[in-house]
Coordinates of C-alpha atoms in Angstrom, one line a residue:
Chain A
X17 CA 21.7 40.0 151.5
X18 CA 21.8 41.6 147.9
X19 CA 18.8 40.6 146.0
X20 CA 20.3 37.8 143.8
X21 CA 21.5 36.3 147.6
X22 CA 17.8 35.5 147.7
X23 CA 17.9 33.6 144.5
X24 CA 18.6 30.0 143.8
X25 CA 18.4 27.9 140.4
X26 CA 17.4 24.6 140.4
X27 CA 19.9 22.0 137.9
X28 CA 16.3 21.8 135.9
X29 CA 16.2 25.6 135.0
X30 CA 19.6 25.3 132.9
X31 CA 19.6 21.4 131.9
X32 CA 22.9 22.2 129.2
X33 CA 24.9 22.7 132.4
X34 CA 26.4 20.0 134.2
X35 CA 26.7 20.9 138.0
X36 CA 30.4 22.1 137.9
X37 CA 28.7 24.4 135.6
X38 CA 25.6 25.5 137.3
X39 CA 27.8 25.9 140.8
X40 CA 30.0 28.1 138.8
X41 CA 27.8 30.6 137.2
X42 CA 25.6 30.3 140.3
X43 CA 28.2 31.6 141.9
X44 CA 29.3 34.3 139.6
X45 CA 26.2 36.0 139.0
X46 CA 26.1 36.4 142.7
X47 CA 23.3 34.0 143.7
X48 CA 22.7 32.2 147.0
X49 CA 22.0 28.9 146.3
X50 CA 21.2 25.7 143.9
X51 CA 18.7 23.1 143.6
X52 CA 20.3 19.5 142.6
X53 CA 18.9 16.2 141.1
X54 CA 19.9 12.7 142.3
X55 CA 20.9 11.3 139.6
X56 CA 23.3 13.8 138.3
X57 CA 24.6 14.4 142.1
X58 CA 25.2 11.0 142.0
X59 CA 27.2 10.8 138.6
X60 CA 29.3 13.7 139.8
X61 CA 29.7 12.2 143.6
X62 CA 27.8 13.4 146.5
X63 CA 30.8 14.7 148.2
X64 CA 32.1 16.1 145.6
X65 CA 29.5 17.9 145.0
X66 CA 29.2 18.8 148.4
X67 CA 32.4 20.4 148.3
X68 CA 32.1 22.3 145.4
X69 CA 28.7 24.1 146.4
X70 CA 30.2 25.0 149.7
X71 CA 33.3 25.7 148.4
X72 CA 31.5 28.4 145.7
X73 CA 29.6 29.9 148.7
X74 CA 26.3 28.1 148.1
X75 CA 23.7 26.4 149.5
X76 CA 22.2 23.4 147.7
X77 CA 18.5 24.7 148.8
X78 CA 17.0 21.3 147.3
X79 CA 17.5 17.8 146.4
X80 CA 15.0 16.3 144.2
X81 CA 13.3 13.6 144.7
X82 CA 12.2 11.3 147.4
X83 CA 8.5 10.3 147.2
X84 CA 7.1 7.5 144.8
X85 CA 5.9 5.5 147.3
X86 CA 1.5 5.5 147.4
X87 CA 1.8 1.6 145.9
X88 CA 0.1 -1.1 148.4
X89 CA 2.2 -3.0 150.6
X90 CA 4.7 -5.4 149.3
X91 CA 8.1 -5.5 147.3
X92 CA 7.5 -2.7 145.3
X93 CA 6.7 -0.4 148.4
X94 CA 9.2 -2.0 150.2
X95 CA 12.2 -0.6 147.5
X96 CA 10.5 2.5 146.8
X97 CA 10.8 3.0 151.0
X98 CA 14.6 1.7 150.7
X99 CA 15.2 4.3 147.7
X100 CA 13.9 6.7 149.7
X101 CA 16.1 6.4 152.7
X102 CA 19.1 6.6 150.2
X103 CA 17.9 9.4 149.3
X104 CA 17.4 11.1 152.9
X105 CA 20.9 9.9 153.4
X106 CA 22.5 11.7 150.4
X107 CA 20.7 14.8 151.7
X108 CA 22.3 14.8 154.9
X109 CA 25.5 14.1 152.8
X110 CA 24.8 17.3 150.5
X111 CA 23.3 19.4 153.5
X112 CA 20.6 19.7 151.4
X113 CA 18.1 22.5 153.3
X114 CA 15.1 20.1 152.2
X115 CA 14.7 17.1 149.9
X116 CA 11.8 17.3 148.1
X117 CA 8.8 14.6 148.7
X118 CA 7.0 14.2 145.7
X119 CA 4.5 11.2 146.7
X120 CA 3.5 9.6 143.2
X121 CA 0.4 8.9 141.4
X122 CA -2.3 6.3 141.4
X123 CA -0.4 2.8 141.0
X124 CA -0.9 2.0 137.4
X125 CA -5.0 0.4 136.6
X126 CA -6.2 1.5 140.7
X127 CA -8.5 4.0 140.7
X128 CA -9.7 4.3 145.1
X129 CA -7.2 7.9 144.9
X130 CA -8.2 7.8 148.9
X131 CA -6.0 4.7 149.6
X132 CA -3.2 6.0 147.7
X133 CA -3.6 9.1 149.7
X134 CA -3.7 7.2 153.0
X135 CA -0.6 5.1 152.1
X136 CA 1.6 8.4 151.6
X137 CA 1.1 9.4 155.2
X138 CA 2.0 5.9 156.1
X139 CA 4.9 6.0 153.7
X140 CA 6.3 9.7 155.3
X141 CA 5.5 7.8 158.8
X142 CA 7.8 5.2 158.3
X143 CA 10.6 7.7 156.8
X144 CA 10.5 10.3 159.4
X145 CA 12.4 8.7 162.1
X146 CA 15.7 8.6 159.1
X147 CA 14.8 11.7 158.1
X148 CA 15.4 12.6 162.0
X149 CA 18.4 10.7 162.6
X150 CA 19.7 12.4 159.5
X151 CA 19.0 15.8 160.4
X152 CA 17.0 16.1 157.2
X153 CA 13.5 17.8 156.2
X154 CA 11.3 16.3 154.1
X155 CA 9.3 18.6 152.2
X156 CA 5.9 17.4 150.8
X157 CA 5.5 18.7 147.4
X158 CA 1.6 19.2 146.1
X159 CA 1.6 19.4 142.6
X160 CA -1.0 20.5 140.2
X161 CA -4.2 18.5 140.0
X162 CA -3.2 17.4 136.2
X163 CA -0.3 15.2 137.6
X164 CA -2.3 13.5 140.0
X165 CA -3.2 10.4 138.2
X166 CA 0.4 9.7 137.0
X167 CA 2.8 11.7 139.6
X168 CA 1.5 13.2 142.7
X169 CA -1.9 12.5 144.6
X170 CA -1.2 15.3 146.5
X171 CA -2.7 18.1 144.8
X172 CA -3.3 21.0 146.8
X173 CA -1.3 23.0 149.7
X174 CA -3.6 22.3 152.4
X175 CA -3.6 18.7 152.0
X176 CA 0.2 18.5 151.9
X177 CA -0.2 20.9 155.1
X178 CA -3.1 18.3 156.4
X179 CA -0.4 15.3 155.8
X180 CA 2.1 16.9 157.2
X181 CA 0.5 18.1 160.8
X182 CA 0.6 14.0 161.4
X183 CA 4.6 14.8 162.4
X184 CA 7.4 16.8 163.8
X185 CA 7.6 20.6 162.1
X186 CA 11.3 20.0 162.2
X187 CA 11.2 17.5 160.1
X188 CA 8.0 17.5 157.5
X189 CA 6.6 20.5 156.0
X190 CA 6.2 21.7 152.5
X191 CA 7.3 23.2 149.3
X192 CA 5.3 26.0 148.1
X193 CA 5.8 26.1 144.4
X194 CA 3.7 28.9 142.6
X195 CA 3.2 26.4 139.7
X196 CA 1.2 24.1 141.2
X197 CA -1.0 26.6 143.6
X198 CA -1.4 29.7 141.9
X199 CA -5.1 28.5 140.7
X200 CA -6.4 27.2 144.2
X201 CA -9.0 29.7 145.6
X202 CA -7.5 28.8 149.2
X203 CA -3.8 29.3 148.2
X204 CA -3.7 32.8 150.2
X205 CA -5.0 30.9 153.6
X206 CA -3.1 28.1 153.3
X207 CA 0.5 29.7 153.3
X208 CA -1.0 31.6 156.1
X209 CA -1.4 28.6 157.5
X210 CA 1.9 26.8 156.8
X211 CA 3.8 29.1 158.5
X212 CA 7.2 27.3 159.3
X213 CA 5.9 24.4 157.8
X214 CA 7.0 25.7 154.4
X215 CA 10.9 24.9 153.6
X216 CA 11.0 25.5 150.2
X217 CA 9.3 28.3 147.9
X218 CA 9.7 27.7 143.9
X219 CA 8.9 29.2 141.1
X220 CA 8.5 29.4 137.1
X221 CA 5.2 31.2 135.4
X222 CA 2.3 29.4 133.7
X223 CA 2.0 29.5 130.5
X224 CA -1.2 28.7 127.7
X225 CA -0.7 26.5 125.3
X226 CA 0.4 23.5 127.9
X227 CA 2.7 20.9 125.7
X228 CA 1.7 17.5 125.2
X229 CA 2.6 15.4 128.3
X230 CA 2.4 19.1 129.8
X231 CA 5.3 18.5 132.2
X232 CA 7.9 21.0 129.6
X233 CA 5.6 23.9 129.9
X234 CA 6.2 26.2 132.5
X235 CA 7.4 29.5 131.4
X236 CA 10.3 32.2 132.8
X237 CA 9.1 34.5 135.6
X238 CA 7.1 37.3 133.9
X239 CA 6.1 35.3 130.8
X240 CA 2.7 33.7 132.2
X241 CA 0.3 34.9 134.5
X242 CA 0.6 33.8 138.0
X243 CA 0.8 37.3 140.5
X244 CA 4.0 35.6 141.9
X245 CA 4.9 39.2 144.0
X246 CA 1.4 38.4 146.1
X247 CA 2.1 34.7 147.1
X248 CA 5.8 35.7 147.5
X249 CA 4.6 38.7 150.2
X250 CA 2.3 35.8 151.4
X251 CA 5.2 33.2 151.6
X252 CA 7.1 35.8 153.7
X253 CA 4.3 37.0 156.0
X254 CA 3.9 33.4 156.9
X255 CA 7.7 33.7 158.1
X256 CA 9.2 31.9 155.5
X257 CA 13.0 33.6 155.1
X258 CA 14.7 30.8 152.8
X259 CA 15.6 31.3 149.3
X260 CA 13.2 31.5 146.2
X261 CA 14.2 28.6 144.0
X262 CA 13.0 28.8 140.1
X263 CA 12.5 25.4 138.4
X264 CA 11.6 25.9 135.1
X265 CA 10.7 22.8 132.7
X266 CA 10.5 23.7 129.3
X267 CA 12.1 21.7 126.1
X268 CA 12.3 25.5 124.4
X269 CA 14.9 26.5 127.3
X270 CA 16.8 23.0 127.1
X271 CA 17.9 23.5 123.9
X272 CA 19.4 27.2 124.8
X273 CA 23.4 27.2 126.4
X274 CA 23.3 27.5 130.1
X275 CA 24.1 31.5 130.0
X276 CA 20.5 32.6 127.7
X277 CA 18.7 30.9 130.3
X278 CA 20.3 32.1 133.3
X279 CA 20.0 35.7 131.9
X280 CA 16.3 35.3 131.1
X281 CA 15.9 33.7 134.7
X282 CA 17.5 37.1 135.9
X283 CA 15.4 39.5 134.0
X284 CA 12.4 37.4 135.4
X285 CA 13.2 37.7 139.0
X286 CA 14.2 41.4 139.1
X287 CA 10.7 42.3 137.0
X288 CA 8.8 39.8 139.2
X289 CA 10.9 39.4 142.5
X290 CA 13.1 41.4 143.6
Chain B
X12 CA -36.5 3.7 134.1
X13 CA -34.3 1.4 132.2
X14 CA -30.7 1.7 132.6
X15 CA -30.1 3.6 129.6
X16 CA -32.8 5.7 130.2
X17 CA -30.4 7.5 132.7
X18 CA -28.0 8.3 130.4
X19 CA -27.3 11.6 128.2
X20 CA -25.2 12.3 125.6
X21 CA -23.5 15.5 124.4
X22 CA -23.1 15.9 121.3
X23 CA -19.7 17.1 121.7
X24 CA -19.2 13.5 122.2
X25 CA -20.4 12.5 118.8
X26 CA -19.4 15.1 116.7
X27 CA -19.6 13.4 113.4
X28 CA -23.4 13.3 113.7
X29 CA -25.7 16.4 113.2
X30 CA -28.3 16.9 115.7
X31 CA -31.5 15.0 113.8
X32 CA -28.7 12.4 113.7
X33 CA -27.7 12.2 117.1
X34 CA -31.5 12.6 118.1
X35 CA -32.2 9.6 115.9
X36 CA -29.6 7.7 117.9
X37 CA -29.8 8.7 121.2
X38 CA -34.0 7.3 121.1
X39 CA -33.2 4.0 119.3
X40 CA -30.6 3.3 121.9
X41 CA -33.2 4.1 124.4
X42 CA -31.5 7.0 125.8
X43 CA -32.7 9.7 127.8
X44 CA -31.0 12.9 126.9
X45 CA -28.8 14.6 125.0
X46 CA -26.6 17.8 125.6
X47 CA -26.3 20.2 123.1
X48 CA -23.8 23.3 121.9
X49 CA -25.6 26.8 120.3
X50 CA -24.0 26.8 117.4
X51 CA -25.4 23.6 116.3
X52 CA -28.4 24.3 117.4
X53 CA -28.8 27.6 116.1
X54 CA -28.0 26.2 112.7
X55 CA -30.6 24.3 112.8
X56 CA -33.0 26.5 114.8
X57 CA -34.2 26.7 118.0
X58 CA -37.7 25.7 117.6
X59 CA -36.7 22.8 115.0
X60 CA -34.3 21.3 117.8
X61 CA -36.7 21.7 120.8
X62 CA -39.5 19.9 118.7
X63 CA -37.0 17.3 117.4
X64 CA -35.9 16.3 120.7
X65 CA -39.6 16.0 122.3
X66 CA -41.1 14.3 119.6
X67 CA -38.1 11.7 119.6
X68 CA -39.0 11.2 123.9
X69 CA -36.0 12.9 125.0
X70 CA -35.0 16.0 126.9
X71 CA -31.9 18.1 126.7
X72 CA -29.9 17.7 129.8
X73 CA -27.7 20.8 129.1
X74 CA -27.3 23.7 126.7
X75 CA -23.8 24.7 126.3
X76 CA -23.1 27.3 127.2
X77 CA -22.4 29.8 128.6
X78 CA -20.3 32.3 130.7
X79 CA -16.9 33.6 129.7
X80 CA -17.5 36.8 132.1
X81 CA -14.5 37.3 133.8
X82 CA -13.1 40.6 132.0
X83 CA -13.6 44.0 134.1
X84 CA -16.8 46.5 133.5
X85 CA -16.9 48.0 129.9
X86 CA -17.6 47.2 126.2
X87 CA -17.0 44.0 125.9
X88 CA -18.3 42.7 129.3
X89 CA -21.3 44.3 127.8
X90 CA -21.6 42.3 125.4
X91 CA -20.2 39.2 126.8
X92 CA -23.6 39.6 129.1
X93 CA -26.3 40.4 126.3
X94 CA -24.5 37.0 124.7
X95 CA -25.4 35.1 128.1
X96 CA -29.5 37.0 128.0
X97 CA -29.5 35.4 124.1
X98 CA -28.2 32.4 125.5
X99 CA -31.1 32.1 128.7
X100 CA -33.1 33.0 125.9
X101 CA -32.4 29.4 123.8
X102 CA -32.2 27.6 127.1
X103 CA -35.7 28.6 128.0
X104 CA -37.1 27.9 124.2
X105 CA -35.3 24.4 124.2
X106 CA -36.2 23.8 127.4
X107 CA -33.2 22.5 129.0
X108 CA -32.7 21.6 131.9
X109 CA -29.7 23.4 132.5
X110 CA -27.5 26.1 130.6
X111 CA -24.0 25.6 132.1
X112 CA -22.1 28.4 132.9
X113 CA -18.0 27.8 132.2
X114 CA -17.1 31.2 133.8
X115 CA -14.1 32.7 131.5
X116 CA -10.0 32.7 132.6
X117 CA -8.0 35.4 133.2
X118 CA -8.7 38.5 131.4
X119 CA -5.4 38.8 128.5
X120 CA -2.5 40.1 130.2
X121 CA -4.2 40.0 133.8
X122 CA -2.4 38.2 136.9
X123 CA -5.3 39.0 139.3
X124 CA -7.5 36.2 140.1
X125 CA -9.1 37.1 142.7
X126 CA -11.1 40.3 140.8
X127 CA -11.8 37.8 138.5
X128 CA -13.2 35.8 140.6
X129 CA -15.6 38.3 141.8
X130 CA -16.6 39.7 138.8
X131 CA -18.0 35.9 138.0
X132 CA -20.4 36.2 141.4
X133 CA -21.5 39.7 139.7
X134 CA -22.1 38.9 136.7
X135 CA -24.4 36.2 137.4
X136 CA -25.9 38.3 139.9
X137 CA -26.7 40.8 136.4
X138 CA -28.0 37.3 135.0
X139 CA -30.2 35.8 137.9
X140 CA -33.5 37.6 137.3
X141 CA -33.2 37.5 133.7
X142 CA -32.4 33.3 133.8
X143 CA -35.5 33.4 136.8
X144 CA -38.1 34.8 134.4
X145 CA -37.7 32.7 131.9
X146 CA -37.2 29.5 134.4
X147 CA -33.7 28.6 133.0
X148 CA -31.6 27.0 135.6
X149 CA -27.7 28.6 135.4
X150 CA -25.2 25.5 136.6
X151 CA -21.7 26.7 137.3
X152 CA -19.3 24.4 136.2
X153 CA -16.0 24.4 138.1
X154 CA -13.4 23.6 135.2
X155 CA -10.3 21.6 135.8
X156 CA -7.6 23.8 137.3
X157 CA -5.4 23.0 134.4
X158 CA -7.9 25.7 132.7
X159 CA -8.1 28.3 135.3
X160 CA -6.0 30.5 133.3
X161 CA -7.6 30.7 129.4
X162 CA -10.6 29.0 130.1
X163 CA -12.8 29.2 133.8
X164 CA -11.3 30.8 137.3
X165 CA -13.7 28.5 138.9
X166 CA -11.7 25.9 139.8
X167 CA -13.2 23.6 142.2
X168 CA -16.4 22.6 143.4
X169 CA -16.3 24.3 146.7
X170 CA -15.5 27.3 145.1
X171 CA -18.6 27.1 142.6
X172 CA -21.0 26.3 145.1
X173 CA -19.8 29.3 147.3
X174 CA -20.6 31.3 144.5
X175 CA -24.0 29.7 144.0
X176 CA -25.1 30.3 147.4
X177 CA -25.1 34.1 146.9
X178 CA -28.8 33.1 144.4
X179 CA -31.7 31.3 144.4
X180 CA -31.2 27.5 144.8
X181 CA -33.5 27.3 142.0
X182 CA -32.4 29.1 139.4
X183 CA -28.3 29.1 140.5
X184 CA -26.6 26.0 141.3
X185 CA -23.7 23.6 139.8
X186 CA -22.3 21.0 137.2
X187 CA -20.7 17.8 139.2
X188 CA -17.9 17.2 135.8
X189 CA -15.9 14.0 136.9
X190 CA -13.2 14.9 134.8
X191 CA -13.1 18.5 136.9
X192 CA -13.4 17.4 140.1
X193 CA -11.9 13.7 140.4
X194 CA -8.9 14.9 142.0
X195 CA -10.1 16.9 144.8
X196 CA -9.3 16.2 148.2
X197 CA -12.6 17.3 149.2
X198 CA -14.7 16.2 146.6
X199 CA -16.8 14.2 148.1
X200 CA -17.7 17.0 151.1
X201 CA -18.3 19.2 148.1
X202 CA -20.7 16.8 146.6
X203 CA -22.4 15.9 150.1
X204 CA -23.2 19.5 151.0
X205 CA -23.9 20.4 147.7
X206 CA -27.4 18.7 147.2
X207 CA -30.0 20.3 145.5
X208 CA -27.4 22.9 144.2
X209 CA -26.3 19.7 141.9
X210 CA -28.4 20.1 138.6
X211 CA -25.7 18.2 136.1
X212 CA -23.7 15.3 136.5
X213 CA -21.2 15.1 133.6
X214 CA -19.2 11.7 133.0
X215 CA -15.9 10.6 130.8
X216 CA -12.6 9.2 132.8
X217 CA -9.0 10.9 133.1
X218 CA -6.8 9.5 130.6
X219 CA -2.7 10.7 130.7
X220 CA -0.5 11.1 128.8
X221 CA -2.6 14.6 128.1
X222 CA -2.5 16.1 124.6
X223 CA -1.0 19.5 124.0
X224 CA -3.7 22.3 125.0
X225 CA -5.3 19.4 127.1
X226 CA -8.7 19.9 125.8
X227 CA -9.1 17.2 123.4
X228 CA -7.4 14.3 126.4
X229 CA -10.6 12.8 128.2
X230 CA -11.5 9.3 127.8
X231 CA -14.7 6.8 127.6
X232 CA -15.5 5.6 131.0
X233 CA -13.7 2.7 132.4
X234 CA -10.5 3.7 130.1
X235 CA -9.0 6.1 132.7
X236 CA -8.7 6.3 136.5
X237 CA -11.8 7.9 137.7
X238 CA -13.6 5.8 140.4
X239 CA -16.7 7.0 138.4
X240 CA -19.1 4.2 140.7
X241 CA -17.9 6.4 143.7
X242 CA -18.4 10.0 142.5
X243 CA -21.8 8.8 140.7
X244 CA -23.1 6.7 144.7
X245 CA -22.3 10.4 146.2
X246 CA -24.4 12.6 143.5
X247 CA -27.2 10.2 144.1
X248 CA -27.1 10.4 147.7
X249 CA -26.5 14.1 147.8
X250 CA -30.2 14.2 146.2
X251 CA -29.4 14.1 142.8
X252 CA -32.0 12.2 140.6
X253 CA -31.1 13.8 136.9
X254 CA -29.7 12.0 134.1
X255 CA -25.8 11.3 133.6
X256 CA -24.8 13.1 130.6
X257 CA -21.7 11.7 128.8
X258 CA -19.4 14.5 127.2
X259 CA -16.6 13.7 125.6
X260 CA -13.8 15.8 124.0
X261 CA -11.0 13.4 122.1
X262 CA -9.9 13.9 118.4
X263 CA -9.7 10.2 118.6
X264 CA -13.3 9.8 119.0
X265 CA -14.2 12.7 116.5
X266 CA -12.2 10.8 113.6
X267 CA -14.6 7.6 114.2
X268 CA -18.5 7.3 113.0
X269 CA -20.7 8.7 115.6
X270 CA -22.3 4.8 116.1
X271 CA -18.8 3.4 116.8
X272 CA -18.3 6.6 119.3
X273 CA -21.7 5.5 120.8
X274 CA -21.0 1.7 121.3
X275 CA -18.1 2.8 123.2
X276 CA -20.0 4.8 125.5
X277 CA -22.8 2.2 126.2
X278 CA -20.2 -0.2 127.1
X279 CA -18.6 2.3 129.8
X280 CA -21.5 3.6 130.9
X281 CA -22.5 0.0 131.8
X282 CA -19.1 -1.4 133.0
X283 CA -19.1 2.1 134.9
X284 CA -22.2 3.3 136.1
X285 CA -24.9 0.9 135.2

């Protein structure tokens, strides 16, 4: 495949664009694929939307989000758990190549992290048998240790890789996404280690000053400092052959039409990528 | 010894007050310790300080600090190492008990961690028989990963006790910081094996959302979501007997009299440690 085959953009990267849009210059430029968000999949219609990424000669290579779920039992876990089969069903629906598990942080005033922990692998155990049924993969997300208080106590690639040896390969594995594993002194030996366990490989660059709330701070391929050509060599000696998927969240890039963005994404992936 | 007689605090905590001030403040409260910075303390002289701080009862838990190593051989690594032979040198004449080493981020315009990482085992290894002659204790403190890039490639504990066990367990080891460790998966393995190699134990608690450039974010114990009891039961039973040493870095704090700053901490250190 051409290089930009390799590439897809996830709905995040170009936020002016509605999905109609995105699938459309997608498309044009020559990529291979998309990654989608539930809620606006949902506002467009999840066939629809099916149709018109298969129709543009895409793959959707994510849907975002399933997770959420590391609250104690009771009827908050029990509707996080229901949410999260709706969205393992609009998966399927999309043909989604993974839907991205992104596990939540410490319920709000807890502090024992190792129960919240516990209850994720509980929480993936009860969803894998959908999943299954479904024919779609759940891919554990670990994101960077400064979201692990208030989004993800999953915070490094090994323990995603740790939670998901508890069940089928076919069906949990990971995402590798440079931003959140560049730092970790292990991250070489862990892909290793992943192997087909990784079904999803993102990436953006990290960038100094973080913002405030520092989720809008991730910079365009090129413009930080993560070696993303070494853990992409790594991703694909550990026999990963998907598509590289940049997710980019950064209010400077919102407020830029679709097209700026998508070019600047471009010029970042040939320097970095390609 | 008393309770308080445990506790430490850094000035950085209280940075309204002056040194005499904070001396003056820490012995009525029937403290312990205090941490201090070199600038301050070379303000006010070296000799001034160490004779303030004895005759008040107390002894200086840390000098910070210092480090920043990480760029490759030449000039200014040159000098970034006579800085860390001045700053043994003030350790040794203040007696503290430790001079914590924050290790430096990526070199400008560098992607390559890993040579960075190396160069921090070498240059302590330059530092090590200077630090041993004049009986200064160098603690590595593994930052937060949210800083591996502008501020310390050390990232976890693991990783800074590997690099400690290349020296002398009496002149090398490491800072346990809650704040940069709370979130590992392996923390409390790190702690565990680290024992002896433990010569600091740093508190505040992880509050969210964080403020831009994350530094000036941490919290007074019991305000965030650090199981500070657990952390605190492992460093004891890993050996450690020291003092816990209170730093704080919050422009909230800073805008507020160094007593009010104070009655804060006593409060958390007692709801949280005590």
């Amino acid at each position: 495949m051409s290089d930009l085959r390799r590439l897809s953009i996830n709905q995040a990267t170009t936020r002016s664009w509605s999905i109609p849009d995105l699938v459309d210059a997608a498309a044009t430029a020559g990529l291979g694929g998309v990654g989608l968000w539930r809620e606006p999949v949902q506002e467009l219609g999840v066939e629809k939307t099916a149709a018109l990424v298969e129709d543009a000669g895409l793959v959707v290579t994510s849907l975002c989000r399933a997770g959420f779920f590391t609250m104690a039992e009771g009827a908050a876990r029990r509707s996080a758990l229901a949410e999260n089969r709706a969205a393992i069903d609009e998966a399927a629906a999309l043909g989604a190549q993974v839907l991205v598990v992104v596990a939540g942080g410490l319920p709000d005033g807890q502090s024992d992290l190792v129960a919240a922990r516990e209850r994720v692998v509980e929480a993936i155990g009860e969803l894998e048998p959908h999943a299954a049924a479904a024919g779609v993969k759940l891919a554990i997300e670990p994101l960077h240790p400064m979201f692990c208080s208030d989004r993800c106590v999953v915070s490094t690639l090994d323990q995603a890789l740790d939670i998901a040896d508890n069940f089928d390969a076919d069906v949990v594995g990971v995402v590798v996404d440079a931003y959140h594993v560049w730092w970790d002194p292990n991250v070489l030996g862990a892909i290793a280690c992943a192997g087909d366990r990784i079904m999803s490989w993102q990436v953006c660059d990290w960038v100094t000053p973080l913002p405030a709330g520092v989720l809008m701070g991730r910079g365009v391929m090129g413009e930080g400092c993560i070696d993303l050509r070494l853990l992409d060599d790594a991703v694909t000696a550990a026999g990963y052959c998907g598509l590289v998927e940049v997710e980019i969240f950064n209010d400077g890039l919102d407020a830029l039409p679709g097209a700026d963005v998508l070019e600047r994404v471009l010029a970042g992936y040939r320097s970095c990528l390609a």
